[in-house]
Amino acid sequence: MAKDGPNWDGLLKWSIANSDGTQPTRNLSEEDRRWFMEAMQAQSVDVVKRMKEITLVMQTPEQVLEAQGVTAADIEGMLDELQEHVESIDMANDLHSIGGLVPLLGYLKNSHANIRAKAAEVVTTIVQNNERSQQLVMEANGLEPLLSNFTSDPDVTVRTKALGAISSLIRHNKPGSIAFRLANGYAALRDALSSENVRFQRKALNLVHYLLHENSSDCSVVSELGFPRIMLHLASSEDAEVREASLRGLLELARDKSGETSGRVTDVNDDKLKQILQERINGISLMSPEDLGAAREERHLVDSLWQTYFNEPSSLQEKGLLVLPGEDAPAPAPDVASKHFESPLRAWAANPSADRTTQTETKATPLLLGLGTAPSAADVQGSSGATENGTNTSGREQ
């Protein structure tokens, strides 16, 4: 195979010539079959084998990697590749059996913030909707470094990624949820809401809503910790998602264990709440038709809170802004937290009829660890799939 890769143009022409329907089908000659299989195999990689190679790198001490010229950007690229592999539930569960889970969790304590953040992203993918991997991460004490990064890491991106991993780890995982509560998780979430980082606020609010929805008895703890006041403040945020999540949290706090609204949340000033809700009603009234459609959930949340606290419909109904022409009547509040923490591929993999494959496009030559001369930075960087400036090419939101 040529250095620059296979002759894709020739392969395309060959495929068209043999499958365009203008010629009768024919059996491939042994030579054609061998050529075609070699071309395909050159673009494929055994995923388990590749994951073992990545595991070997993760198990290598940081100082040894540095001595060979392996940079933090190289490691990030390698973790980015690993994340692609473990989007398959089977591969996610196999990571532990090949010895890769523990060193991955060790990267949560790496000296480089970008590696800590990327490791948390990989953990998020591994445990999403995956009861087995959630159990394995809990048994490997993976919650502890995630909590440490979430509560005290100096880098807000690391804190945000750790929170995302925690959210996926404890979701539909009762032991995980209990462990999070016992570790003063709610106090940490309260601190996160005081951050100026909007993404951090969103993730914290979504996790609070999920936990309250799963265990309404936590409402009293959340109220005692001052969450209602914080949510009331964030309900005026310039960010639409933060506003909606705050309103949703206030409404959840007003629900009793049967799912009905109790009509009050302690620690909420009625006058202040009425002022904020009226401001939102005024803002909604000035929206364009397009923006009104996008603000559907906020409209319903504002009206529900008004009815819950003040026992009367909001003026949105009188103005005809609650249900717009062509819209259905308000439905129960959706499970918003799930859409923030679920991988599209993981959701696809949950379909038992879906066709799974254990092969993917080939990656560059893996990092080779030997006792010989350290490779050049350019060689190592190419092997990790990282770009020259050290950023990964996955296209994921960081």
Short mmCIF file of C-alpha atoms in Angstrom, two decimals:
data_model
loop_
_atom_site.label_atom_id
_atom_site.label_comp_id
_atom_site.label_asym_id
_atom_site.label_seq_id
_atom_site.Cartn_x
_atom_site.Cartn_y
_atom_site.Cartn_z
CA MET A 1 0.00 0.00 0.00
CA ALA A 2 1.32 3.40 -0.90
CA LYS A 3 2.50 5.66 1.81
CA ASP A 4 -0.28 8.15 1.18
CA GLY A 5 -2.96 5.48 1.60
CA PRO A 6 -4.95 3.27 -0.75
CA ASN A 7 -6.03 4.37 -4.19
CA TRP A 8 -9.56 5.34 -3.23
CA ASP A 9 -10.30 6.69 -6.72
CA GLY A 10 -9.36 3.37 -8.24
CA LEU A 11 -11.36 1.51 -5.61
CA LEU A 12 -14.42 3.64 -6.35
CA LYS A 13 -14.13 3.08 -10.10
CA TRP A 14 -13.70 -0.65 -9.55
CA SER A 15 -16.77 -0.79 -7.29
CA ILE A 16 -18.94 1.15 -9.74
CA ALA A 17 -17.81 -0.96 -12.68
CA ASN A 18 -18.78 -4.12 -10.85
CA SER A 19 -22.06 -2.98 -9.31
CA ASP A 20 -23.70 -0.39 -11.60
CA GLY A 21 -26.27 -2.90 -12.87
CA THR A 22 -25.25 -2.53 -16.52
CA GLN A 23 -23.23 -5.71 -16.58
CA PRO A 24 -24.18 -9.21 -15.51
CA THR A 25 -22.84 -10.22 -12.14
CA ARG A 26 -19.70 -12.28 -12.19
CA ASN A 27 -17.64 -14.13 -9.67
CA LEU A 28 -14.57 -12.27 -8.50
CA SER A 29 -11.28 -13.76 -9.40
CA GLU A 30 -9.11 -14.80 -6.50
CA GLU A 31 -6.73 -11.96 -7.33
CA ASP A 32 -9.54 -9.35 -7.32
CA ARG A 33 -10.94 -10.74 -4.08
CA ARG A 34 -7.54 -10.64 -2.39
CA TRP A 35 -6.90 -7.08 -3.60
CA PHE A 36 -10.28 -5.88 -2.37
CA MET A 37 -9.92 -7.53 1.07
CA GLU A 38 -6.44 -6.11 1.52
CA ALA A 39 -7.73 -2.63 0.69
CA MET A 40 -10.57 -2.96 3.19
CA GLN A 41 -8.45 -4.47 5.95
CA ALA A 42 -5.92 -1.69 5.54
CA GLN A 43 -8.68 0.73 6.59
CA SER A 44 -9.90 -1.31 9.55
CA VAL A 45 -8.57 -1.99 12.99
CA ASP A 46 -9.33 -4.61 15.59
CA VAL A 47 -10.96 -2.47 18.28
CA VAL A 48 -10.07 -4.73 21.20
CA LYS A 49 -6.47 -4.91 20.03
CA ARG A 50 -6.35 -1.13 19.71
CA MET A 51 -7.87 -0.67 23.16
CA LYS A 52 -5.19 -2.95 24.59
CA GLU A 53 -2.53 -0.78 22.98
CA ILE A 54 -4.11 2.35 24.47
CA THR A 55 -4.29 0.59 27.85
CA LEU A 56 -0.58 -0.13 27.64
CA VAL A 57 0.09 3.57 27.17
CA MET A 58 -2.22 4.53 30.04
CA GLN A 59 -0.39 2.07 32.32
CA THR A 60 2.98 3.64 31.50
CA PRO A 61 4.26 6.15 34.09
CA GLU A 62 3.97 9.77 33.04
CA GLN A 63 7.69 10.40 33.35
CA VAL A 64 8.45 7.52 30.99
CA LEU A 65 6.08 8.90 28.38
CA GLU A 66 7.61 12.34 28.74
CA ALA A 67 11.09 10.87 28.29
CA GLN A 68 9.94 9.45 24.96
CA GLY A 69 8.56 12.78 23.84
CA VAL A 70 4.89 11.95 24.39
CA THR A 71 3.03 15.18 25.06
CA ALA A 72 -0.22 15.96 26.87
CA ALA A 73 -1.77 16.66 23.46
CA ASP A 74 -0.78 13.15 22.35
CA ILE A 75 -2.52 11.65 25.38
CA GLU A 76 -5.62 13.74 24.72
CA GLY A 77 -5.75 12.43 21.15
CA MET A 78 -5.38 8.88 22.40
CA LEU A 79 -8.23 9.37 24.91
CA ASP A 80 -10.35 10.87 22.16
CA GLU A 81 -9.87 7.71 20.13
CA LEU A 82 -10.68 5.55 23.16
CA GLN A 83 -13.91 7.49 23.63
CA GLU A 84 -14.99 6.60 20.11
CA HIS A 85 -14.38 2.91 20.79
CA VAL A 86 -16.28 2.77 24.09
CA GLU A 87 -19.40 4.32 22.57
CA SER A 88 -20.25 0.68 21.96
CA ILE A 89 -21.60 -0.81 25.19
CA ASP A 90 -19.75 -4.06 24.54
CA MET A 91 -16.45 -2.24 24.15
CA ALA A 92 -17.16 -0.10 27.21
CA ASN A 93 -17.60 -3.21 29.32
CA ASP A 94 -14.53 -4.84 27.77
CA LEU A 95 -12.31 -1.96 28.87
CA HIS A 96 -12.29 -3.28 32.43
CA SER A 97 -11.53 -6.88 31.39
CA ILE A 98 -8.45 -5.78 29.42
CA GLY A 99 -7.19 -3.71 32.36
CA GLY A 100 -7.94 -0.26 30.97
CA LEU A 101 -10.54 1.08 33.40
CA VAL A 102 -8.28 1.62 36.43
CA PRO A 103 -5.55 3.52 34.55
CA LEU A 104 -8.25 5.61 32.85
CA LEU A 105 -9.58 6.59 36.27
CA GLY A 106 -6.00 7.37 37.24
CA TYR A 107 -5.92 10.00 34.50
CA LEU A 108 -8.55 11.91 36.49
CA LYS A 109 -5.64 12.85 38.77
CA ASN A 110 -3.24 13.75 35.96
CA SER A 111 -1.20 16.92 36.32
CA HIS A 112 -2.59 18.29 33.03
CA ALA A 113 -6.07 19.83 33.24
CA ASN A 114 -6.94 18.90 29.66
CA ILE A 115 -6.18 15.23 30.35
CA ARG A 116 -8.27 15.28 33.53
CA ALA A 117 -11.16 16.77 31.57
CA LYS A 118 -10.81 14.32 28.69
CA ALA A 119 -10.62 11.33 31.03
CA ALA A 120 -13.91 12.43 32.60
CA GLU A 121 -15.46 12.63 29.14
CA VAL A 122 -14.42 9.05 28.43
CA VAL A 123 -15.86 7.91 31.76
CA THR A 124 -19.11 9.67 30.88
CA THR A 125 -19.36 7.70 27.65
CA ILE A 126 -18.53 4.41 29.37
CA VAL A 127 -21.24 4.64 32.03
CA GLN A 128 -24.08 6.19 30.01
CA ASN A 129 -27.10 3.89 30.18
CA ASN A 130 -24.74 1.06 31.08
CA GLU A 131 -25.53 -0.58 34.39
CA ARG A 132 -22.58 -2.96 34.18
CA SER A 133 -20.00 -0.22 33.62
CA GLN A 134 -21.61 1.94 36.32
CA GLN A 135 -21.08 -0.94 38.73
CA LEU A 136 -17.49 -1.46 37.60
CA VAL A 137 -16.62 2.23 38.00
CA MET A 138 -18.19 2.29 41.46
CA GLU A 139 -16.26 -0.84 42.47
CA ALA A 140 -13.06 0.76 41.20
CA ASN A 141 -13.77 3.77 43.46
CA GLY A 142 -14.17 5.99 40.42
CA LEU A 143 -16.68 8.29 42.10
CA GLU A 144 -14.08 9.63 44.53
CA PRO A 145 -11.73 11.32 42.01
CA LEU A 146 -14.73 12.58 40.06
CA LEU A 147 -16.13 14.20 43.19
CA SER A 148 -12.75 15.68 44.00
CA ASN A 149 -12.45 17.22 40.54
CA PHE A 150 -16.05 18.44 40.61
CA THR A 151 -15.71 20.18 43.96
CA SER A 152 -12.17 21.49 44.03
CA ASP A 153 -10.38 21.42 40.68
CA PRO A 154 -9.00 24.90 39.82
CA ASP A 155 -10.04 24.48 36.18
CA VAL A 156 -13.77 25.07 35.58
CA THR A 157 -13.76 22.87 32.47
CA VAL A 158 -12.43 19.97 34.53
CA ARG A 159 -15.11 20.61 37.14
CA THR A 160 -17.81 20.70 34.46
CA LYS A 161 -16.65 17.48 32.79
CA ALA A 162 -16.41 15.74 36.17
CA LEU A 163 -19.98 16.79 36.95
CA GLY A 164 -21.12 15.40 33.62
CA ALA A 165 -19.44 12.07 34.42
CA ILE A 166 -21.01 11.98 37.89
CA SER A 167 -24.43 12.67 36.39
CA SER A 168 -24.09 9.73 34.01
CA LEU A 169 -22.60 7.48 36.70
CA ILE A 170 -25.36 7.91 39.29
CA ARG A 171 -28.26 8.09 36.86
CA HIS A 172 -30.59 5.08 37.43
CA ASN A 173 -27.88 3.82 39.79
CA LYS A 174 -29.24 3.76 43.33
CA PRO A 175 -25.92 2.94 45.07
CA GLY A 176 -24.29 5.76 43.14
CA SER A 177 -27.01 8.25 44.06
CA ILE A 178 -26.76 7.29 47.72
CA ALA A 179 -22.97 7.63 47.66
CA PHE A 180 -23.29 11.06 46.03
CA ARG A 181 -25.68 12.26 48.73
CA LEU A 182 -23.51 10.91 51.53
CA ALA A 183 -20.52 12.75 50.06
CA ASN A 184 -22.31 16.10 50.48
CA GLY A 185 -23.14 16.15 46.81
CA TYR A 186 -25.97 18.65 47.24
CA ALA A 187 -23.64 21.13 48.93
CA ALA A 188 -21.27 20.79 45.98
CA LEU A 189 -24.14 21.37 43.54
CA ARG A 190 -25.12 24.50 45.46
CA ASP A 191 -21.57 25.82 45.09
CA ALA A 192 -21.65 25.00 41.37
CA LEU A 193 -24.74 27.16 40.94
CA SER A 194 -22.76 30.10 42.30
CA SER A 195 -20.30 29.77 39.43
CA GLU A 196 -20.28 32.30 36.62
CA ASN A 197 -19.88 29.49 34.07
CA VAL A 198 -23.20 28.93 32.32
CA ARG A 199 -22.47 25.36 31.22
CA PHE A 200 -21.52 24.44 34.76
CA GLN A 201 -24.77 25.95 36.03
CA ARG A 202 -26.83 24.06 33.47
CA LYS A 203 -25.34 20.69 34.37
CA ALA A 204 -25.76 21.32 38.09
CA LEU A 205 -29.41 22.37 37.69
CA ASN A 206 -30.21 19.37 35.52
CA LEU A 207 -28.70 16.99 38.06
CA VAL A 208 -30.59 18.66 40.92
CA HIS A 209 -33.84 18.25 39.00
CA TYR A 210 -33.12 14.59 38.28
CA LEU A 211 -32.29 13.80 41.90
CA LEU A 212 -35.38 15.57 43.21
CA HIS A 213 -37.55 13.86 40.64
CA GLU A 214 -36.17 10.46 41.70
CA ASN A 215 -36.36 11.14 45.44
CA SER A 216 -38.84 13.82 46.48
CA SER A 217 -37.79 13.46 50.12
CA ASP A 218 -34.63 15.34 49.19
CA CYS A 219 -36.70 18.51 48.71
CA SER A 220 -36.40 19.36 52.39
CA VAL A 221 -32.61 19.01 52.31
CA VAL A 222 -32.36 21.13 49.18
CA SER A 223 -34.57 23.82 50.73
CA GLU A 224 -32.49 23.88 53.91
CA LEU A 225 -29.34 24.36 51.83
CA GLY A 226 -30.78 27.51 50.26
CA PHE A 227 -31.42 26.19 46.74
CA PRO A 228 -34.77 28.01 46.33
CA ARG A 229 -33.12 31.42 46.74
CA ILE A 230 -30.39 30.50 44.26
CA MET A 231 -32.89 29.15 41.73
CA LEU A 232 -34.98 32.26 42.13
CA HIS A 233 -31.94 34.35 41.24
CA LEU A 234 -31.02 32.15 38.26
CA ALA A 235 -34.59 32.32 36.95
CA SER A 236 -33.62 35.80 35.69
CA SER A 237 -30.50 34.52 33.90
CA GLU A 238 -29.79 35.74 30.39
CA ASP A 239 -29.27 32.12 29.38
CA ALA A 240 -32.57 30.49 28.35
CA GLU A 241 -31.53 27.00 29.43
CA VAL A 242 -30.47 28.20 32.88
CA ARG A 243 -33.79 30.06 33.26
CA GLU A 244 -35.81 27.02 32.28
CA ALA A 245 -33.81 24.67 34.51
CA SER A 246 -34.23 27.04 37.46
CA LEU A 247 -37.99 27.33 36.93
CA ARG A 248 -38.19 23.56 36.57
CA GLY A 249 -36.32 23.10 39.83
CA LEU A 250 -38.62 25.49 41.69
CA LEU A 251 -41.63 23.64 40.36
CA GLU A 252 -40.15 20.29 41.40
CA LEU A 253 -39.61 21.63 44.90
CA ALA A 254 -43.30 22.55 45.05
CA ARG A 255 -44.43 19.00 44.34
CA ASP A 256 -45.27 16.60 47.11
CA LYS A 257 -44.47 12.90 47.10
CA SER A 258 -47.61 12.00 45.17
CA GLY A 259 -46.56 14.22 42.30
CA GLU A 260 -49.16 16.86 43.04
CA THR A 261 -48.22 20.45 43.83
CA SER A 262 -48.23 21.49 47.46
CA GLY A 263 -48.50 25.17 46.61
CA ARG A 264 -45.48 26.39 48.59
CA VAL A 265 -41.74 26.02 48.85
CA THR A 266 -40.08 27.23 51.99
CA ASP A 267 -37.46 29.91 51.62
CA VAL A 268 -39.12 31.46 48.56
CA ASN A 269 -40.32 35.04 48.87
CA ASP A 270 -43.72 35.24 47.21
CA ASP A 271 -43.34 38.87 46.21
CA LYS A 272 -39.95 38.25 44.70
CA LEU A 273 -41.20 35.20 42.83
CA LYS A 274 -44.20 37.14 41.49
CA GLN A 275 -41.89 39.93 40.33
CA ILE A 276 -39.59 37.52 38.49
CA LEU A 277 -42.45 35.61 36.90
CA GLN A 278 -44.08 38.86 35.79
CA GLU A 279 -40.78 39.95 34.25
CA ARG A 280 -40.67 36.70 32.33
CA ILE A 281 -44.27 37.17 31.21
CA ASN A 282 -43.39 40.65 29.97
CA GLY A 283 -40.36 39.31 28.15
CA ILE A 284 -42.38 36.51 26.58
CA SER A 285 -45.04 38.99 25.46
CA LEU A 286 -42.41 40.86 23.42
CA MET A 287 -41.05 37.75 21.69
CA SER A 288 -41.35 37.18 17.97
CA PRO A 289 -43.48 34.22 16.83
CA GLU A 290 -40.32 32.21 16.16
CA ASP A 291 -38.91 32.92 19.64
CA LEU A 292 -42.28 32.13 21.23
CA GLY A 293 -42.17 28.69 19.68
CA ALA A 294 -38.66 28.07 21.01
CA ALA A 295 -39.74 29.26 24.47
CA ARG A 296 -42.62 26.80 24.75
CA GLU A 297 -41.30 25.05 27.84
CA GLU A 298 -40.50 28.32 29.59
CA ARG A 299 -44.05 29.58 28.93
CA HIS A 300 -45.54 26.46 30.49
CA LEU A 301 -43.17 26.56 33.46
CA VAL A 302 -43.98 30.20 34.19
CA ASP A 303 -47.71 29.50 34.07
CA SER A 304 -47.42 26.35 36.22
CA LEU A 305 -45.44 28.18 38.88
CA TRP A 306 -47.90 31.06 38.90
CA GLN A 307 -50.81 28.68 39.39
CA THR A 308 -48.92 26.70 42.04
CA TYR A 309 -48.00 29.69 44.17
CA PHE A 310 -50.86 32.10 43.55
CA ASN A 311 -53.75 29.72 42.81
CA GLU A 312 -54.74 31.42 39.58
CA PRO A 313 -53.78 31.24 35.90
CA SER A 314 -51.01 33.53 34.74
CA SER A 315 -51.75 36.33 32.30
CA LEU A 316 -50.09 34.21 29.60
CA GLN A 317 -53.38 32.38 29.26
CA GLU A 318 -55.36 35.60 28.98
CA LYS A 319 -52.94 36.88 26.33
CA GLY A 320 -53.18 33.65 24.36
CA LEU A 321 -49.46 32.99 24.79
CA LEU A 322 -49.61 29.76 26.75
CA VAL A 323 -50.79 27.52 23.92
CA LEU A 324 -50.09 28.97 20.50
CA PRO A 325 -52.10 28.09 17.38
CA GLY A 326 -51.07 24.63 16.23
CA GLU A 327 -49.62 23.62 19.61
CA ASP A 328 -50.96 20.86 21.79
CA ALA A 329 -51.96 21.44 25.38
CA PRO A 330 -49.11 21.48 27.92
CA ALA A 331 -47.63 18.05 28.58
CA PRO A 332 -45.84 16.88 31.72
CA ALA A 333 -42.36 18.36 32.08
CA PRO A 334 -39.91 16.28 30.03
CA ASP A 335 -36.92 14.47 31.48
CA VAL A 336 -34.50 17.16 30.37
CA ALA A 337 -31.49 15.77 32.22
CA SER A 338 -31.36 12.65 30.06
CA LYS A 339 -30.88 14.51 26.78
CA HIS A 340 -27.83 16.26 28.19
CA PHE A 341 -26.09 13.09 29.32
CA GLU A 342 -26.96 10.51 26.67
CA SER A 343 -24.70 9.67 23.78
CA PRO A 344 -26.56 9.36 20.44
CA LEU A 345 -24.57 6.23 19.61
CA ARG A 346 -25.25 4.76 23.05
CA ALA A 347 -28.97 5.34 22.52
CA TRP A 348 -28.70 3.60 19.15
CA ALA A 349 -26.80 0.72 20.71
CA ALA A 350 -29.63 0.20 23.20
CA ASN A 351 -31.75 -1.03 20.28
CA PRO A 352 -31.27 -4.83 20.28
CA SER A 353 -32.01 -5.02 16.57
CA ALA A 354 -29.31 -2.54 15.67
CA ASP A 355 -26.33 -3.86 13.79
CA ARG A 356 -23.18 -3.55 15.85
CA THR A 357 -19.65 -3.75 14.61
CA THR A 358 -16.38 -4.08 16.43
CA GLN A 359 -14.40 -2.42 13.71
CA THR A 360 -13.93 1.22 12.87
CA GLU A 361 -11.77 3.33 10.62
CA THR A 362 -8.10 2.77 11.12
CA LYS A 363 -6.16 5.15 13.28
CA ALA A 364 -2.57 6.17 12.93
CA THR A 365 0.15 3.88 14.21
CA PRO A 366 -0.19 3.48 17.98
CA LEU A 367 2.26 5.01 20.38
CA LEU A 368 5.13 2.57 20.60
CA LEU A 369 6.88 2.23 23.92
CA GLY A 370 10.35 0.88 23.83
CA LEU A 371 13.75 1.30 25.40
CA GLY A 372 15.33 2.76 22.31
CA THR A 373 15.76 6.34 21.18
CA ALA A 374 12.86 8.60 21.97
CA PRO A 375 10.76 9.37 18.88
CA SER A 376 10.54 12.87 17.55
CA ALA A 377 7.67 15.06 18.65
CA ALA A 378 6.24 15.03 15.11
CA ASP A 379 6.27 11.22 14.95
CA VAL A 380 4.61 10.81 18.32
CA GLN A 381 2.07 13.47 17.60
CA GLY A 382 1.05 11.79 14.38
CA SER A 383 0.63 8.50 16.18
CA SER A 384 -1.86 9.89 18.66
CA GLY A 385 -4.26 11.40 16.16
CA ALA A 386 -3.68 14.91 17.56
CA THR A 387 -3.24 18.00 15.43
CA GLU A 388 -0.10 20.06 15.36
CA ASN A 389 -1.43 22.57 17.82
CA GLY A 390 -2.38 19.85 20.28
CA THR A 391 -6.15 19.99 19.91
CA ASN A 392 -8.14 16.88 19.08
CA THR A 393 -10.12 16.48 15.88
CA SER A 394 -13.19 14.79 17.28
CA GLY A 395 -15.43 17.79 16.99
CA ARG A 396 -16.84 17.23 20.47
CA GLU A 397 -17.79 20.08 22.71
CA GLN A 398 -15.09 20.55 25.31
#
